[in-house]
Tab-separated table of C-alpha atoms in Angstrom:
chain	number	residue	atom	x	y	z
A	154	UNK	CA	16.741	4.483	10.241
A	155	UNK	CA	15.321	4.905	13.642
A	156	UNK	CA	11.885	5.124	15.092
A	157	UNK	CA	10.854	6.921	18.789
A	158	UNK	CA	8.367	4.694	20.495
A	159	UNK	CA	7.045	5.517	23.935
A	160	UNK	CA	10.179	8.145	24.315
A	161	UNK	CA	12.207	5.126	23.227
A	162	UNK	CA	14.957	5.266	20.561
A	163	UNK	CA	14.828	1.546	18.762
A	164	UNK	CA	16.865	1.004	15.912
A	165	UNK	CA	15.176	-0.447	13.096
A	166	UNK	CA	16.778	-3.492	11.019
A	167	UNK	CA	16.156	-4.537	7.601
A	168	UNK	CA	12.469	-5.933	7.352
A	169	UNK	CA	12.763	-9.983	7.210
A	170	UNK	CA	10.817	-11.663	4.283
A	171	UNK	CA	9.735	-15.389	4.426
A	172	UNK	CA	8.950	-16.569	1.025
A	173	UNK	CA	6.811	-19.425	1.536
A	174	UNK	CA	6.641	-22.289	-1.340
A	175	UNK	CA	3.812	-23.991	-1.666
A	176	UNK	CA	4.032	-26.978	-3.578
A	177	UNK	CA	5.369	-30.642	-2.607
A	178	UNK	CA	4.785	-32.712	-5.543
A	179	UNK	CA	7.439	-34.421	-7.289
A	180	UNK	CA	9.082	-32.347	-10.486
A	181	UNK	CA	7.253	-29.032	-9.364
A	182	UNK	CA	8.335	-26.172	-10.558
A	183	UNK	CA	8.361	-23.541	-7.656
A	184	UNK	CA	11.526	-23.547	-6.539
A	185	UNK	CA	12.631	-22.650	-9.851
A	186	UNK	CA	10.021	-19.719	-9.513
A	187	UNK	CA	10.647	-18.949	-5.905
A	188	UNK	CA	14.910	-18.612	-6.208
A	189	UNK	CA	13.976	-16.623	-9.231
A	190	UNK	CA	11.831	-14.127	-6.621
A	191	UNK	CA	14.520	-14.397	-3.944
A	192	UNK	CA	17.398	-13.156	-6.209
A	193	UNK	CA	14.748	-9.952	-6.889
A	194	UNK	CA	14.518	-9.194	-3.537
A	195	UNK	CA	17.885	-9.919	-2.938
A	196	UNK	CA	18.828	-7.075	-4.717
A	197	UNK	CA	17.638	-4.555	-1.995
A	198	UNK	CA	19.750	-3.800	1.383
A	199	UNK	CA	16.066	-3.413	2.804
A	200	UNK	CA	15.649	-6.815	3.184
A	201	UNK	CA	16.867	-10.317	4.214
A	202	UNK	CA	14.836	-13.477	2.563
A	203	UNK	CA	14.185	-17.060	4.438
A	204	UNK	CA	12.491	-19.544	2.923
A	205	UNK	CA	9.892	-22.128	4.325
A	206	UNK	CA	9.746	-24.691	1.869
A	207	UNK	CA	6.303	-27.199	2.513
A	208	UNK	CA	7.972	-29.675	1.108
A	209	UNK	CA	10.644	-29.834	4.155
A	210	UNK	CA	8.038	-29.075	6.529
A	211	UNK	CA	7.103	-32.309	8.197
A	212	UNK	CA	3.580	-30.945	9.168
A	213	UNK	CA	0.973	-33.606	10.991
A	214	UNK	CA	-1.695	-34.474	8.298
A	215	UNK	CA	-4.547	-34.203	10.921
A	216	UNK	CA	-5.972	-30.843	11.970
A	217	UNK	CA	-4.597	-29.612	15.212
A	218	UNK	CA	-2.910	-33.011	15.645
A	219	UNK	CA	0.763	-31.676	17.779
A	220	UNK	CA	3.904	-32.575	16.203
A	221	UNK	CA	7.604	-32.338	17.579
A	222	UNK	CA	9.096	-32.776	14.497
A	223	UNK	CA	12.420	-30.326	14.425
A	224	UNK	CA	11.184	-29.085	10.631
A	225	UNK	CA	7.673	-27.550	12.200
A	226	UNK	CA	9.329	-25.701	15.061
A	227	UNK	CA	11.888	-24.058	12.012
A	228	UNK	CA	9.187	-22.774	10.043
A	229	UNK	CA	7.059	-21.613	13.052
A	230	UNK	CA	10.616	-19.966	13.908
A	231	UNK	CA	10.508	-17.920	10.131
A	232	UNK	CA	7.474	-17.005	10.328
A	233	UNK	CA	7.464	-15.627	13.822
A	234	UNK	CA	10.095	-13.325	12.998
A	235	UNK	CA	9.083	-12.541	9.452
A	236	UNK	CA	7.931	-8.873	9.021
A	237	UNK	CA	6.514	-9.707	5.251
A	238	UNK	CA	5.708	-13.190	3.059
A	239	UNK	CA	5.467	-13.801	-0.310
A	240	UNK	CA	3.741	-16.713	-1.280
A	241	UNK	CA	4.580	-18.528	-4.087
A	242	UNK	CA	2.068	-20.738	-5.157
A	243	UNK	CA	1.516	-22.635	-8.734
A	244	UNK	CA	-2.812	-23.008	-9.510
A	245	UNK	CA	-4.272	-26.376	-9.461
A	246	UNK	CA	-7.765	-27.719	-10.247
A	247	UNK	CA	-8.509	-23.916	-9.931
A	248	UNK	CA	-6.634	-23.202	-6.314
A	249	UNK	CA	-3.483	-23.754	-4.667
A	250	UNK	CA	-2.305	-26.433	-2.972
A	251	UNK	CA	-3.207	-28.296	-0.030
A	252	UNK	CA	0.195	-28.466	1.535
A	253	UNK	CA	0.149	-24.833	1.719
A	254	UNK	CA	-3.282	-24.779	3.180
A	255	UNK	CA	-2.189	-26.961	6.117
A	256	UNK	CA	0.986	-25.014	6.658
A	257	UNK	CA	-1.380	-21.794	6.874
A	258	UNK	CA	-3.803	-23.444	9.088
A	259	UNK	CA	-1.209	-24.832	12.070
A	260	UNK	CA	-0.171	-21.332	12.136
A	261	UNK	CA	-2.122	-17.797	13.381
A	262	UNK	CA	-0.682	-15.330	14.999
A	263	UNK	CA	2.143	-15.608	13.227
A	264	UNK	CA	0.736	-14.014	10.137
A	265	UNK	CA	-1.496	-11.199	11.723
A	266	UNK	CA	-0.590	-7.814	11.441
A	267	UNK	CA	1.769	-8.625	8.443
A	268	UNK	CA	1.831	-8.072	4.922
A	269	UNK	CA	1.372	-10.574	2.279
A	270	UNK	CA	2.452	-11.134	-1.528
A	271	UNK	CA	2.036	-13.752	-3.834
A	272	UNK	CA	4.207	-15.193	-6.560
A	273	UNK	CA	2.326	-17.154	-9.046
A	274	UNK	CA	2.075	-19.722	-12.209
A	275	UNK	CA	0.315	-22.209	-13.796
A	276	UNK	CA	-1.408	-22.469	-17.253
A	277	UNK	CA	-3.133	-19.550	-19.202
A	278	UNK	CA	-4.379	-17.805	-15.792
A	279	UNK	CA	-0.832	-17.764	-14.395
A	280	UNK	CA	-1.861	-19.008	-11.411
A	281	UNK	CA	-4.053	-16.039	-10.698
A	282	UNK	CA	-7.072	-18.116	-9.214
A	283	UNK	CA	-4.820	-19.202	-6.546
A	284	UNK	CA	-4.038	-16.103	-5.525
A	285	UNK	CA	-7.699	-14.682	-5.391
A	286	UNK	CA	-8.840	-17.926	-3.506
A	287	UNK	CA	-5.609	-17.563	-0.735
A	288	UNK	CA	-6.636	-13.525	-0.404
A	289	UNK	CA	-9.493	-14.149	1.934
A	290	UNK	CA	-7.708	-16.823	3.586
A	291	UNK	CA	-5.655	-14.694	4.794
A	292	UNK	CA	-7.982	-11.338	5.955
A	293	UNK	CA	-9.481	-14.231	7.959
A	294	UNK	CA	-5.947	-14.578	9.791
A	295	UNK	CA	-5.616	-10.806	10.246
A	296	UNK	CA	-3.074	-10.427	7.797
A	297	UNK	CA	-2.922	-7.991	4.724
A	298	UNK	CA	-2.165	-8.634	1.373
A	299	UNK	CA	-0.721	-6.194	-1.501
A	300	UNK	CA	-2.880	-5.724	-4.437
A	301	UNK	CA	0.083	-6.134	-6.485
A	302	UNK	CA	1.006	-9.553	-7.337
A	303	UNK	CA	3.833	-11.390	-9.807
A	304	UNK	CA	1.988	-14.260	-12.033
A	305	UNK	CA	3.907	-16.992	-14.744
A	306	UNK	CA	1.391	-18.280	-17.612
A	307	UNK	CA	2.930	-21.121	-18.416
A	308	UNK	CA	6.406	-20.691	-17.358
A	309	UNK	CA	7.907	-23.995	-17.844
A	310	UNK	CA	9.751	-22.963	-21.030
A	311	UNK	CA	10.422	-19.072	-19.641
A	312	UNK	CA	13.209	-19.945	-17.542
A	313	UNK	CA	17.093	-21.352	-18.814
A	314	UNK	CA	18.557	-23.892	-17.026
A	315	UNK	CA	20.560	-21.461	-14.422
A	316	UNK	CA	16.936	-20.491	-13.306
A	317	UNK	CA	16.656	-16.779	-15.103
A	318	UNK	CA	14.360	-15.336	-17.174
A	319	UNK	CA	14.995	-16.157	-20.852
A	320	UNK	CA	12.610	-13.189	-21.983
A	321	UNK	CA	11.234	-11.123	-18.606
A	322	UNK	CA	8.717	-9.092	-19.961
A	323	UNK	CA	7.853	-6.927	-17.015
A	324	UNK	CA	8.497	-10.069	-14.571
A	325	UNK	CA	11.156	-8.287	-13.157
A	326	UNK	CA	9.227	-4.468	-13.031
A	327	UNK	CA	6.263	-6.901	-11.349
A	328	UNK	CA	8.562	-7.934	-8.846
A	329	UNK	CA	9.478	-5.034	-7.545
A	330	UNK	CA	6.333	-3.076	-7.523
A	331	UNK	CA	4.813	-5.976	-5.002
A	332	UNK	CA	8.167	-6.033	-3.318
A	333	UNK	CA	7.547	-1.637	-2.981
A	334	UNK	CA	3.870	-2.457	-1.275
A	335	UNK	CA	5.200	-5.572	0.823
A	336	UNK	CA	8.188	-3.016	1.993
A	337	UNK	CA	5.523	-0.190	2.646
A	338	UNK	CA	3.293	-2.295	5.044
A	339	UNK	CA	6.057	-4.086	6.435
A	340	UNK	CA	7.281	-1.120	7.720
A	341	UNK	CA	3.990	0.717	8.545
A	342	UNK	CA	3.168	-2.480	10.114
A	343	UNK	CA	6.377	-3.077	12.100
A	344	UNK	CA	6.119	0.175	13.544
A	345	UNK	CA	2.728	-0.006	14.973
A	346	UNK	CA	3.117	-3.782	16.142
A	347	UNK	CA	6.046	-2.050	18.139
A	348	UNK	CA	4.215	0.835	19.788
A	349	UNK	CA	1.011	-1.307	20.172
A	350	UNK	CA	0.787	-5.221	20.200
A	351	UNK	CA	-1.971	-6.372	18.146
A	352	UNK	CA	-4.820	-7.378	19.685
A	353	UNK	CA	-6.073	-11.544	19.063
């Protein structure tokens, strides 16, 4: 598919997706969520998936405070050239997690003008709560988040030991209704990023 710009012909790649995981504590449970996500959006041409994983992002614990390590400049790197993220976030004490909070904050313009899904779990809520509490953290970075999102209640006994779905009841259809928004505004998005930087 191609796009005129300004009289220009650019050739438009497959939209890049950073799914972000947002939990470092020992024997959590997202990346058993998050490969589960990846392998859904892996199934569309549309796309290519990197992954910033907190937990192997050595970011400085004090506001602001500069870091070289190589790990910080690798996720800046992904999320620079992400077109779409899904966040995947478990709930605790009734939010997400502050690892994923500092990752957000020693980042900006990387998220603006971008869309944003969310990839939840937790106890009875699902990890819903979360999600509602990151939503307006991220209009306040300029970004844009799908209504649709993709929540686990309770999910530690949901999944087999290859990481699938024992009984998916509509996790899958979930999936890729967000991943139909997220694909919509990453595109819409893209395209007017391209004609017109946004402004700060």
């Amino acid at each position: 598919m191609s796009v005129t710009i300004d009289n220009a012909r650019t050739t438009i790649r497959p939209l890049r997706l950073a799914v972000v995981i947002g939990s470092t504590r020992e024997g959590r449970f997202g990346p058993t969520v998050a490969n589960w996500f990846v392998r859904q959006a892996a199934l569309r041409d549309t796309l290519t998936v990197d992954i910033a994983d907190t937990r192997e992002i050595e970011l400085p614990h004090a506001f602001g405070a500069a870091t070289d390590h190589p790990s910080v400049a690798e996720a800046t790197e992904t999320l620079t050239s992400a077109d779409a993220f899904v966040v995947v976030t478990p709930e605790y004490n009734h939010s997400y997690p502050g690892s994923l909070k500092n990752l957000i904050d020693t980042h900006h313009s990387e998220w603006q003008a971008k869309p944003v899904g969310f990839v939840s779990y937790g106890g009875i809520s699902g990890g819903l709560r979360a999600v509602e509490h990151l939503r307006p953290v991220f209009a306040e970075l300029h970004a844009v988040t799908v209504r649709d999102s993709v929540a686990f209640p309770n999910p530690w006994g949901r999944f087999d030991a290859a990481g699938e779905l024992t009984a998916p009841n509509g996790a899958d259809e979930a999936a890729a209704t967000m991943l139909d928004q997220l694909s919509w505004w990453g595109e819409a998005l893209r395209t007017a990023r391209l004609a017109q930087p946004y402004g700060k």
